[in-house]
mmCIF file of C-alpha atoms in Angstrom:
data_model
loop_
_atom_site.group_PDB
_atom_site.id
_atom_site.type_symbol
_atom_site.label_atom_id
_atom_site.label_comp_id
_atom_site.label_asym_id
_atom_site.label_seq_id
_atom_site.Cartn_x
_atom_site.Cartn_y
_atom_site.Cartn_z
ATOM 1 C CA MET A 1 87.484 207.898 -15.609
ATOM 2 C CA ILE A 2 87.778 211.481 -14.255
ATOM 3 C CA LYS A 3 89.125 213.117 -17.736
ATOM 4 C CA LYS A 4 86.230 211.405 -19.345
ATOM 5 C CA LEU A 5 83.534 212.664 -16.787
ATOM 6 C CA VAL A 6 84.848 216.338 -16.721
ATOM 7 C CA ALA A 7 85.330 216.093 -20.994
ATOM 8 C CA LEU A 8 81.225 215.163 -20.792
ATOM 9 C CA ASN A 9 80.634 218.061 -18.787
ATOM 10 C CA LEU A 10 79.825 215.899 -15.515
ATOM 11 C CA GLY A 11 81.892 217.268 -12.999
ATOM 12 C CA VAL A 12 85.234 218.760 -12.335
ATOM 13 C CA GLY A 13 88.295 216.998 -10.991
ATOM 14 C CA PHE A 14 91.799 217.650 -9.614
ATOM 15 C CA VAL A 15 94.416 215.655 -11.433
ATOM 16 C CA PRO A 16 98.406 215.820 -11.942
ATOM 17 C CA LEU A 17 99.144 218.343 -15.063
ATOM 18 C CA MET A 18 100.896 215.340 -16.805
ATOM 19 C CA CYS A 19 97.464 213.273 -16.933
ATOM 20 C CA VAL A 20 95.893 216.063 -18.727
ATOM 21 C CA GLN A 21 98.465 217.088 -21.139
ATOM 22 C CA GLU A 22 97.117 215.725 -24.472
ATOM 23 C CA GLU A 23 93.629 216.767 -23.645
ATOM 24 C CA LEU A 24 94.863 220.607 -22.814
ATOM 25 C CA ARG A 25 96.559 220.880 -26.020
ATOM 26 C CA ARG A 26 93.951 219.465 -27.955
ATOM 27 C CA GLY A 27 91.589 222.186 -26.409
ATOM 28 C CA GLU A 28 89.081 219.441 -25.043
ATOM 29 C CA LEU A 29 89.545 220.422 -21.019
ATOM 30 C CA VAL A 30 91.086 223.696 -19.382
ATOM 31 C CA ILE A 31 92.832 224.856 -16.017
ATOM 32 C CA VAL A 32 91.132 226.719 -14.079
ATOM 33 C CA PRO A 33 93.085 228.124 -10.991
ATOM 34 C CA VAL A 34 91.541 227.865 -7.376
ATOM 35 C CA GLU A 35 92.276 230.704 -5.546
ATOM 36 C CA GLY A 36 93.888 229.537 -1.998
ATOM 37 C CA PHE A 37 94.044 225.903 -2.731
ATOM 38 C CA ARG A 38 96.917 224.376 -0.909
ATOM 39 C CA HIS A 39 98.273 220.915 -2.462
ATOM 40 C CA GLU A 40 99.824 218.771 -0.320
ATOM 41 C CA ARG A 41 100.222 215.138 -0.832
ATOM 42 C CA THR A 42 101.982 212.022 0.767
ATOM 43 C CA LEU A 43 104.650 210.565 -1.642
ATOM 44 C CA TRP A 44 106.453 206.894 -0.573
ATOM 45 C CA LEU A 45 109.582 206.257 -2.173
ATOM 46 C CA VAL A 46 109.153 201.886 -2.616
ATOM 47 C CA ARG A 47 111.423 199.615 -3.578
ATOM 48 C CA ARG A 48 111.735 195.519 -4.049
ATOM 49 C CA ARG A 49 112.478 194.284 -0.771
ATOM 50 C CA THR A 50 115.183 191.617 -1.479
ATOM 51 C CA ALA A 51 116.522 192.702 -4.723
ATOM 52 C CA ALA A 52 120.147 193.801 -4.912
ATOM 53 C CA HIS A 53 119.961 197.664 -6.437
ATOM 54 C CA SER A 54 122.289 199.293 -8.680
ATOM 55 C CA HIS A 55 124.272 202.050 -7.708
ATOM 56 C CA ALA A 56 122.270 204.127 -9.697
ATOM 57 C CA VAL A 57 119.134 203.281 -7.560
ATOM 58 C CA GLN A 58 121.034 203.663 -4.697
ATOM 59 C CA ALA A 59 122.399 207.277 -5.636
ATOM 60 C CA PHE A 60 118.332 208.265 -6.680
ATOM 61 C CA MET A 61 117.371 207.032 -3.082
ATOM 62 C CA GLN A 62 119.855 208.957 -1.229
ATOM 63 C CA LEU A 63 119.636 211.903 -3.523
ATOM 64 C CA ILE A 64 115.167 211.640 -2.887
ATOM 65 C CA ARG A 65 116.601 211.233 1.274
ATOM 66 C CA SER A 66 118.501 214.128 0.928
ATOM 67 C CA ARG A 67 115.768 216.499 -0.447
ATOM 68 C CA ALA A 68 113.365 215.323 1.702
ATOM 69 C CA GLU A 69 114.825 215.498 5.158
ATOM 70 C CA PRO A 70 115.123 219.631 5.265
ATOM 71 C CA LEU A 71 110.975 219.438 3.724
ATOM 72 C CA LEU A 72 110.072 217.189 7.003
ATOM 73 C CA ARG A 73 112.117 219.435 9.341
ATOM 74 C CA GLY A 74 110.043 222.637 7.717
ATOM 75 C CA SER A 75 113.377 224.347 6.116
#
């Protein structure tokens, strides 16, 4: 919906780059740098409560946790 409204010149929006790559490629939308804008958001690692997890899933979860901990400590 945001992309449609922006394309119709009815506003602007903040969206992830991956959501507008095609529109950018076609020249329908453009990126406007916003000086001083600081982007922060909360992300959650979610999983199914009752399912057994493969080694790949367990390794991925451990990787995410190990990378997130320094960020949470401010390192």
